[in-house]
Short mmCIF file of C-alpha atoms in Angstrom, two decimals:
data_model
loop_
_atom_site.label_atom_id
_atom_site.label_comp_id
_atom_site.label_asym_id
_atom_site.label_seq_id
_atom_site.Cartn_x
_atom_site.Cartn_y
_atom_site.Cartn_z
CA UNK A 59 38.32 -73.59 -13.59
CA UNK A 60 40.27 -73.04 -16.64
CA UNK A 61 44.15 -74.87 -16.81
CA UNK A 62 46.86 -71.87 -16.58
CA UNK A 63 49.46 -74.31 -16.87
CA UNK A 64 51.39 -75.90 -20.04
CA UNK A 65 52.00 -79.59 -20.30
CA UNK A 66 55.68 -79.34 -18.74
CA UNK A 67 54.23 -78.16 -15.49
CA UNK A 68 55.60 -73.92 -15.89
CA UNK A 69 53.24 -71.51 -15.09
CA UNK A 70 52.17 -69.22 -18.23
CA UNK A 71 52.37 -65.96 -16.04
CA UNK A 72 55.98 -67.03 -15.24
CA UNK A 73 56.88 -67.54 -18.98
CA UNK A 74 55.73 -64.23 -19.71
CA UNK A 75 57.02 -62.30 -16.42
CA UNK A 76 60.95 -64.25 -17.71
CA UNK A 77 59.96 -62.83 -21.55
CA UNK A 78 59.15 -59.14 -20.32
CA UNK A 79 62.48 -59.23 -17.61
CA UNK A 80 64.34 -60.41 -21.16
CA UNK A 81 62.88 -57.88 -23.28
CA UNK A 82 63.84 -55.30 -20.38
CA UNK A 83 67.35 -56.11 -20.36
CA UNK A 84 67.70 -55.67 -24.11
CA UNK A 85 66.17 -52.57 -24.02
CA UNK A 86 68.32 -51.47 -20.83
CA UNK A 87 71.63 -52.65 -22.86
CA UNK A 88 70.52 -50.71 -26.10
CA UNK A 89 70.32 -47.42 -24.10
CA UNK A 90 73.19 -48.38 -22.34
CA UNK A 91 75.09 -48.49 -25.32
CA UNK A 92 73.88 -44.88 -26.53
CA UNK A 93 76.33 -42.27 -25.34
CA UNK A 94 73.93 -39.24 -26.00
CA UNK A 95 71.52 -41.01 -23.61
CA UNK A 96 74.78 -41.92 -20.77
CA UNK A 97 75.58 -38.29 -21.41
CA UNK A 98 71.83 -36.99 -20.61
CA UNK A 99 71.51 -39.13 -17.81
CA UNK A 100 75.12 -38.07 -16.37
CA UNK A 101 74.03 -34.46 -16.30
CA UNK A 102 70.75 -35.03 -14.58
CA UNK A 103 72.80 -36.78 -11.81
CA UNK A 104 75.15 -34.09 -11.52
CA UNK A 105 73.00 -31.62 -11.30
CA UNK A 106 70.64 -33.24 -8.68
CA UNK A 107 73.50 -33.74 -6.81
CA UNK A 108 75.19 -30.83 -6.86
CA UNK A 109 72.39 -28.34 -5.93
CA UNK A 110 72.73 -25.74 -3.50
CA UNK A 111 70.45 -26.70 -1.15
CA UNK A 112 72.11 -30.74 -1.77
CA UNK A 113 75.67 -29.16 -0.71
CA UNK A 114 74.19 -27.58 2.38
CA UNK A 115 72.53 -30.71 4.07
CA UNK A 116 76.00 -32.11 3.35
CA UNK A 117 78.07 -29.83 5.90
CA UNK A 118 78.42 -30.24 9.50
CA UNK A 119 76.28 -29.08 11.99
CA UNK A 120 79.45 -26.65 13.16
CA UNK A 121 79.16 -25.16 9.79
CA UNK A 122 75.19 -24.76 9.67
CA UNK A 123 75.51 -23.38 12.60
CA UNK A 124 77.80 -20.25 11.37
CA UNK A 125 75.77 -20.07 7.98
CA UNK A 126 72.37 -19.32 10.68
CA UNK A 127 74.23 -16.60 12.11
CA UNK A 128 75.08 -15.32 8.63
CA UNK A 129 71.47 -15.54 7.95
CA UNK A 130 70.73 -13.23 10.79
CA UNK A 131 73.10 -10.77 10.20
CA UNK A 132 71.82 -10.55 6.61
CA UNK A 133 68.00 -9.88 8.37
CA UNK A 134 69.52 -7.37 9.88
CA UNK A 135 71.21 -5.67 6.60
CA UNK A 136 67.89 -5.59 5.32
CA UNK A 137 66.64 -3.70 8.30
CA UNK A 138 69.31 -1.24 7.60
CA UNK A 139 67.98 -0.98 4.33
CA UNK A 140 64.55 -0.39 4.50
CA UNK A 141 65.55 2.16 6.49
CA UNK A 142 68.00 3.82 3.81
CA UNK A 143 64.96 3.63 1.39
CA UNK A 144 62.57 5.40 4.30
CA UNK A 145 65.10 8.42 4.07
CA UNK A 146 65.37 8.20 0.42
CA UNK A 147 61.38 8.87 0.75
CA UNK A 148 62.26 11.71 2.14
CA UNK A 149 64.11 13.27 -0.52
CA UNK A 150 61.69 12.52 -2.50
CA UNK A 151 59.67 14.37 -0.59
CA UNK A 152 62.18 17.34 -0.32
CA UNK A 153 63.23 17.81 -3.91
CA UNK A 154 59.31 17.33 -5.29
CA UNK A 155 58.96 20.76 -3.40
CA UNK A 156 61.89 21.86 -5.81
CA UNK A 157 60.45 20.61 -9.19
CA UNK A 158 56.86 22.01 -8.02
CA UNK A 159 56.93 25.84 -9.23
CA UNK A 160 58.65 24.03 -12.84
CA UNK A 161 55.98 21.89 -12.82
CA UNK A 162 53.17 24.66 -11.89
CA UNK A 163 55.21 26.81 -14.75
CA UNK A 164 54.84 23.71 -17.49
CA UNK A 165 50.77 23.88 -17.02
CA UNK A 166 50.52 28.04 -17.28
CA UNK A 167 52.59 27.37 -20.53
CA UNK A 168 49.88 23.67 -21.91
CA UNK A 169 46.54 25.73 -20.04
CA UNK A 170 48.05 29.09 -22.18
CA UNK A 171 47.23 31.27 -18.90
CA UNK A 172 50.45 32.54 -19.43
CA UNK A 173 53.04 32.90 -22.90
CA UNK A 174 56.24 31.96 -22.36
CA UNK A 175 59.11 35.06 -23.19
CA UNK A 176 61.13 34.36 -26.09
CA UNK A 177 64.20 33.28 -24.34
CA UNK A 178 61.75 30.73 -22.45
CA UNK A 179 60.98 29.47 -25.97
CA UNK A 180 64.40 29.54 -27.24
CA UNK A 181 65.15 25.30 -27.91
CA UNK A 182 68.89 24.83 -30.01
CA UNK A 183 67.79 21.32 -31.48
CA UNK A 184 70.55 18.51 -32.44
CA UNK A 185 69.88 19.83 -36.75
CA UNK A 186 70.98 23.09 -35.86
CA UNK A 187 73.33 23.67 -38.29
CA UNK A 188 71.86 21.94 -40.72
CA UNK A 189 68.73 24.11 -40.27
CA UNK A 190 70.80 26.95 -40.55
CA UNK A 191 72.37 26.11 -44.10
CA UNK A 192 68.74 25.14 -45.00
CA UNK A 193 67.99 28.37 -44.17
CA UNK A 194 70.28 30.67 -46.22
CA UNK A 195 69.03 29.06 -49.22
CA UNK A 196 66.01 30.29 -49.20
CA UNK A 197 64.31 32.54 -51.67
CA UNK A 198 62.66 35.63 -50.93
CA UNK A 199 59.78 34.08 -52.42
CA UNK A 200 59.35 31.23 -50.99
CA UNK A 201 59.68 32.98 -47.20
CA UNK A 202 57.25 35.93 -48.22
CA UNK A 203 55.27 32.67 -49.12
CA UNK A 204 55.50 30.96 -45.85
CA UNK A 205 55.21 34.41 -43.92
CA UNK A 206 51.83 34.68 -45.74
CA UNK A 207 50.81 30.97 -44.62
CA UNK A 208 52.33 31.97 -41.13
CA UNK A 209 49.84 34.76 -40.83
CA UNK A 210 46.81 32.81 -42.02
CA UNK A 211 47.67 29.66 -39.69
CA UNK A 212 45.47 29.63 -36.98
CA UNK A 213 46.86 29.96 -32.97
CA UNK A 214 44.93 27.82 -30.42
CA UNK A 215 45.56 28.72 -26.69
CA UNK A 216 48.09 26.81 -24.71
CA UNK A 217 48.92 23.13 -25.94
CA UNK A 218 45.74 21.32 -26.96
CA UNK A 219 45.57 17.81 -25.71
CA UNK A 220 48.95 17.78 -23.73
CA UNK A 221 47.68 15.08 -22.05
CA UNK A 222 45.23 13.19 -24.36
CA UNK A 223 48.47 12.87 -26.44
CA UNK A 224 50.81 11.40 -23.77
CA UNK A 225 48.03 8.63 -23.27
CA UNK A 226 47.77 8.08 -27.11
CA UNK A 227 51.25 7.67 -27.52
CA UNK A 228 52.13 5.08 -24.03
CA UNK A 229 51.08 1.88 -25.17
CA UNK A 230 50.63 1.03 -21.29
CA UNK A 231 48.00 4.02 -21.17
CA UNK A 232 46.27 3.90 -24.20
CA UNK A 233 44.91 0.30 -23.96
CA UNK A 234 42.78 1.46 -21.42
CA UNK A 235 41.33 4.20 -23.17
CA UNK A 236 37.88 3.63 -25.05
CA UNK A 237 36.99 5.71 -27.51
CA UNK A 238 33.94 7.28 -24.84
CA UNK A 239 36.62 7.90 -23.16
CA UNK A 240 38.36 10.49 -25.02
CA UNK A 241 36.51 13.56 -25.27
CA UNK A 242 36.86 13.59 -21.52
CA UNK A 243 40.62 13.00 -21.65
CA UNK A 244 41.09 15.89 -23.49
CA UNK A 245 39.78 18.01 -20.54
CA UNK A 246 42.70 16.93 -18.60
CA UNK A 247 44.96 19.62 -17.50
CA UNK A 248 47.56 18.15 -15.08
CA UNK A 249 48.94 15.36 -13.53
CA UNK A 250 50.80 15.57 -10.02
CA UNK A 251 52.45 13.37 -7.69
CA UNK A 252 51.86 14.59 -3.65
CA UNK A 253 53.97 12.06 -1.54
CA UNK A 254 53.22 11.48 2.26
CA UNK A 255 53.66 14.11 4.82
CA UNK A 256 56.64 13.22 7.31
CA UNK A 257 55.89 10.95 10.01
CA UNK A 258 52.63 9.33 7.99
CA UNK A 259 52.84 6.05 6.45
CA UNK A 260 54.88 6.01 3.21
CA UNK A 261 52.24 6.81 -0.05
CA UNK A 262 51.70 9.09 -2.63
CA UNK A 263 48.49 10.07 -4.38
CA UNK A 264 48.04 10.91 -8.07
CA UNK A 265 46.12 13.96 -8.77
CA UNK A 266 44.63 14.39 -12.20
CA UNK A 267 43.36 18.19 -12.65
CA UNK A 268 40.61 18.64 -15.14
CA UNK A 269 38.79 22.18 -16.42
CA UNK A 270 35.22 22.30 -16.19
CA UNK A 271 33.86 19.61 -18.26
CA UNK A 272 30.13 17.76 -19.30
CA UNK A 273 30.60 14.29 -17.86
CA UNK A 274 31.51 15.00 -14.02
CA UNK A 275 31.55 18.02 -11.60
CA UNK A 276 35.22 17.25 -10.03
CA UNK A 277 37.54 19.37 -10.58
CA UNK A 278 40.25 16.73 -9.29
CA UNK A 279 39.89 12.98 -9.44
CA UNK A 280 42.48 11.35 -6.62
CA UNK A 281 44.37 7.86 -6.33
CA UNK A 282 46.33 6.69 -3.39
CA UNK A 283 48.95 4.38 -3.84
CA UNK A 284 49.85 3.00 0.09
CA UNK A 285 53.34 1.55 0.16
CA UNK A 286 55.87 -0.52 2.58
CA UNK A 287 59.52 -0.04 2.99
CA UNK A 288 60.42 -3.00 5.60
CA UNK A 289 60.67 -6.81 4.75
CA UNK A 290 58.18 -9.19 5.02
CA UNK A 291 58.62 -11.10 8.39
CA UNK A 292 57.92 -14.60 7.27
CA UNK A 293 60.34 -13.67 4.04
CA UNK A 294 62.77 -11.24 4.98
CA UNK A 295 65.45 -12.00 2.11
CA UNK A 296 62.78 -11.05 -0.88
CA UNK A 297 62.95 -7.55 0.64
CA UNK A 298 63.98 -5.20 -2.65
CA UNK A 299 63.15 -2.18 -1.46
CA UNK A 300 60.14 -0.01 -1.12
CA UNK A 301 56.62 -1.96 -2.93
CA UNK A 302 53.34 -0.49 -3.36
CA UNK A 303 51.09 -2.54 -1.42
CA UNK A 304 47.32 -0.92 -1.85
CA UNK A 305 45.38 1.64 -3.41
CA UNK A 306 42.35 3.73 -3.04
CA UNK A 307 40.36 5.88 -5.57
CA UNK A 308 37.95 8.11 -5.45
CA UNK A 309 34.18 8.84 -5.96
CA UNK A 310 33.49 10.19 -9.49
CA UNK A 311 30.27 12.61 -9.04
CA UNK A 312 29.47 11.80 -12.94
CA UNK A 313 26.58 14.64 -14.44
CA UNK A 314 23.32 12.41 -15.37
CA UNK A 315 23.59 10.15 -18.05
CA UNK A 316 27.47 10.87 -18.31
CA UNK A 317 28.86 7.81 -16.50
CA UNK A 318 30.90 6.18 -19.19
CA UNK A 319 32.01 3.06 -16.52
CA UNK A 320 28.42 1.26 -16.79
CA UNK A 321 26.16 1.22 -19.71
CA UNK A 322 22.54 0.52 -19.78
CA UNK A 323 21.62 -2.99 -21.07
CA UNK A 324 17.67 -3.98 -22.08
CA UNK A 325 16.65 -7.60 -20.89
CA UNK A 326 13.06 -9.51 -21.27
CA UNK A 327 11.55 -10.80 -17.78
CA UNK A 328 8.20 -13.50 -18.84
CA UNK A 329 6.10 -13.99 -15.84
CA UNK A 330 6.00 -17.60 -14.84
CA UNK A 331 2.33 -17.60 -14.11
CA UNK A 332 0.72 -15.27 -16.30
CA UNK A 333 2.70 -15.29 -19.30
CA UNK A 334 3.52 -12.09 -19.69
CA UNK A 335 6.57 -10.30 -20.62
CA UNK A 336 8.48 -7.31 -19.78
CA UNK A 337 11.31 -5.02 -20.32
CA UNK A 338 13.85 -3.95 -17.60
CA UNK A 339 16.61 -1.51 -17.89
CA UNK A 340 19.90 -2.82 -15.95
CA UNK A 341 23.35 -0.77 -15.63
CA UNK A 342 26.48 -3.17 -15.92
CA UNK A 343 29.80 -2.73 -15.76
CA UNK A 344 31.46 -1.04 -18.73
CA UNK A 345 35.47 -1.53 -19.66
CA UNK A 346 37.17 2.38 -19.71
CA UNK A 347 40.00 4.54 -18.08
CA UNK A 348 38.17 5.91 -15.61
CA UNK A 349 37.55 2.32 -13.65
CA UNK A 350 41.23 3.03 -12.80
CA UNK A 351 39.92 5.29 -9.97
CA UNK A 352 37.63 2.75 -8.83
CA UNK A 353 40.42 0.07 -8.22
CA UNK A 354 40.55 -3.39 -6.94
CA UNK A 355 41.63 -3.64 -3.44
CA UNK A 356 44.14 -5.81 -1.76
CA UNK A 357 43.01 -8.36 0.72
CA UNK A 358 43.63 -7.44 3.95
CA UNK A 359 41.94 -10.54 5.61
CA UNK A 360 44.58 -13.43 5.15
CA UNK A 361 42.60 -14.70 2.13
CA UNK A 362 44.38 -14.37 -1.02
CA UNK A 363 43.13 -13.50 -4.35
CA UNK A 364 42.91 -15.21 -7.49
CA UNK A 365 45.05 -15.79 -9.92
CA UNK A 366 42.90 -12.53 -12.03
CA UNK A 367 42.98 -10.53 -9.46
CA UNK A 368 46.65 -10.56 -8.30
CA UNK A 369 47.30 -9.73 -12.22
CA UNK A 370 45.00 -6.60 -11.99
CA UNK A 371 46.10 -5.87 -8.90
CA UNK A 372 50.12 -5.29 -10.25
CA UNK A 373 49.12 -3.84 -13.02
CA UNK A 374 47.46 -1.10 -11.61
CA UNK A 375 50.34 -0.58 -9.22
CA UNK A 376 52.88 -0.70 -12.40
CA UNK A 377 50.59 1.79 -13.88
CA UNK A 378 50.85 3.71 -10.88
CA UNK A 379 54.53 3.86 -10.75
CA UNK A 380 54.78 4.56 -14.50
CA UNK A 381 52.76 7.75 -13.58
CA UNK A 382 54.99 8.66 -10.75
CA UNK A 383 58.49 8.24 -12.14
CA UNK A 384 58.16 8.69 -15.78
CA UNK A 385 54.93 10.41 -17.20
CA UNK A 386 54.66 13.07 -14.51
CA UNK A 387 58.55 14.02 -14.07
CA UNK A 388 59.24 14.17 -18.16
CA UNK A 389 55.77 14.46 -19.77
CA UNK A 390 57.11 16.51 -22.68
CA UNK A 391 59.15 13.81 -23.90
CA UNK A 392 56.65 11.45 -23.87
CA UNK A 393 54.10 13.73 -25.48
CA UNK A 394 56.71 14.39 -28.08
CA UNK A 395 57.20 10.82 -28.43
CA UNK A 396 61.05 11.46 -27.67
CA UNK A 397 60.69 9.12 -24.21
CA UNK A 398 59.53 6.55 -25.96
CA UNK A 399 61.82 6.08 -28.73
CA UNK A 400 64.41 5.86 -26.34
CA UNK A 401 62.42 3.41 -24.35
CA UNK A 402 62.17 1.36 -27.67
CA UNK A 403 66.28 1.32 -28.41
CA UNK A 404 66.72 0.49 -25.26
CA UNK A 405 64.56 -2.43 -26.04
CA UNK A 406 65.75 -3.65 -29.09
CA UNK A 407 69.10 -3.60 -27.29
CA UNK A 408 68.14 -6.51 -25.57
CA UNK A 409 66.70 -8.24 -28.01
CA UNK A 410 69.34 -7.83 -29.90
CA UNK A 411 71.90 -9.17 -27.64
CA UNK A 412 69.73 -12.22 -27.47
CA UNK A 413 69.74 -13.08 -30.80
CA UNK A 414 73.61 -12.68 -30.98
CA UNK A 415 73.40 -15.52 -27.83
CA UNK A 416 71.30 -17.38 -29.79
CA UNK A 417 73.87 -17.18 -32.73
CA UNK A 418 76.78 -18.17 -30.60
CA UNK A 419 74.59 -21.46 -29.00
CA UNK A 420 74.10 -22.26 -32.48
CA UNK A 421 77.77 -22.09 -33.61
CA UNK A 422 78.55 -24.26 -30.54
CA UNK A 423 76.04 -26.61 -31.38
CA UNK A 424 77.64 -26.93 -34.70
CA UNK A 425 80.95 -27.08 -33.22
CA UNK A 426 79.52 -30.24 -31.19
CA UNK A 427 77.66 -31.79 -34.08
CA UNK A 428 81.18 -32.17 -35.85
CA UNK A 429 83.04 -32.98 -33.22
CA UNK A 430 80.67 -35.75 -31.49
CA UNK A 431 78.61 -37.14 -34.59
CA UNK A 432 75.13 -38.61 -33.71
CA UNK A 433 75.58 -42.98 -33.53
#
């Protein structure tokens, strides 16, 4: 057996256990000595200490006690509320009986079964004026010229590709477009929102009108959006109001050789015992719009979904309340692009108030860098 001792009778692990507890201490003092690193490690401390849930398990039991019945009384307020948003439902309900005759009145104008009057068409635009002064400077000429152009410029019926241009022009929509998917698109007539009738379960169902068409025989393709006003019994507190909870589509009867949401793949089969080889046909999944009426359905079971699946899942129900509150409601603006410009400002509003935080954490960090130089 090898001799782990030295001459003097110490123990070499012992030597080097006293050099590493040396070594330690050196390196405990140098940090010590850092304030940056005192300062880091004084924060951390504060904030574990101070933490809500920290201060809590600090108070008496008295006081626990009262903040339990505050708990329940806020239950309760969300009870209340649910309820608030259950009549709020309802006036949905009432006033979309109210927009209905505008809305039937927008598709007679984009179908062209009927012309609007010329007071109808009458729009006073924000360049008024301007337009006006443009106007009185023009020549004879050049309006006899544009009169002439007027009368050779052709007049399609209605407005073509209302619709097809709203999805072009939503960034939300038109990434789920494929180009096979267009030339249906631009069959679609109308969009409308029905909301449940009083009494049912809170939903409401996108209807997407189309005219007769090559690809399928319905004349209306239907999704349900199923949705819960009333908090979540293991969770009450994360109760926000009214959340879309399921959805169901509908069956598209697609004309032969039509269905643009599988295509037809080729594949090889060799026989194992005879050598031979040959070709099968096989329909597969294909990515396009119209899998939105064919949608992904929440689990109902207990089991939960994966981590792809929940993200499908909300996006279809964003889409679905994009539809609802903005597309359907003020489709002219976003076919005019008007909607979304504003939606962009808005935007860059943000953004820019982030970077002017980001310039003021900067100055302060300048501040500090002169006033507590770096050791």
């Amino acid at each position: 057996m090898a001799d782990n001792s030295f001459p003097d009778g110490v123990p070499s692990d012992s030597l080097e256990a006293a050099k590493n507890a040396s070594n330690t201490e050196k390196l405990t003092d140098q940090v010590m000595q850092n304030p940056q690193v005192l300062a880091a490690l004084q924060e951390r401390l504060d904030n574990v200490s101070h933490t809500p849930s920290s201060y809590i398990e600090t108070l008496p039991k008295a006081v626990k006690r009262r903040i339990n019945a505050l708990k329940q009384l806020q239950v309760k307020c969300a009870h209340i509320e649910a309820k608030f948003y259950e009549e709020v439902h309802d006036l949905e309900r009432k006033y979309a009986a109210l927009y209905q005759p505008l809305f039937d009145k927008r598709r007679e104008f984009i179908t062209g079964d009927v012309e609007p009057t010329d007071a109808e068409s009458e729009w006073h635009s924000e360049n008024e004026e301007e337009d006006k002064l443009a106007g009185d400077m023009k020549t004879k000429a050049v309006i006899a010229e544009k009169e002439a152009a007027a009368a050779e410029e052709p007049s399609p019926k209605g407005i073509p590709e209302f619709w097809f241009t709203i999805f072009r022009n939503v960034d939300m929509l038109s990434e789920l477009v494929q180009e096979y998917d267009e030339p249906i698109l631009k069959h679609l007539q109308d969009i409308k929102v029905k909301f449940s009738d009083p009494g049912q379960p809170m939903s409401f169902v996108l209807e997407f009108h189309f005219e007769p068409n090559d690809y399928f025989t319905n004349s209306v393709l239907t999704k349900t959006y199923k949705m819960k006003s009333e908090p979540d019994k293991a969770d009450p507190f994360s109760f926000e109001g009214p959340e879309i909870v399921d959805c169901d589509g509908c069956t598209i009867d697609w004309k032969k050789g039509k269905n643009v949401t599988v295509k037809t793949i080729k594949k090889k089969q060799k026989h194992k015992g005879r050598g031979t080889v040959r070709t099968i046909t096989k329909q597969v999944p294909n990515d396009s719009f119209f899998n939105f009426f064919s949608p992904l359905r929440a689990s109902g079971d207990g089991e939960s979904l994966d981590e792809d699946s929940e993200f499908t899942l909300a996006s279809d129900f964003e889409i679905g309340h994009f539809f609802r509150e903005r597309i359907v409601p003020r489709a002219v603006l976003y076919f005019t692009g008007e909607a979304i410009e504003d939606d962009d400002n808005f935007e860059e509003g943000e953004e820019g108030e982030e970077e002017e935080l980001e310039g003021d954490e900067e100055a302060e960090d300048d501040d500090d860098a002169e006033t507590n130089p770096k050791v």
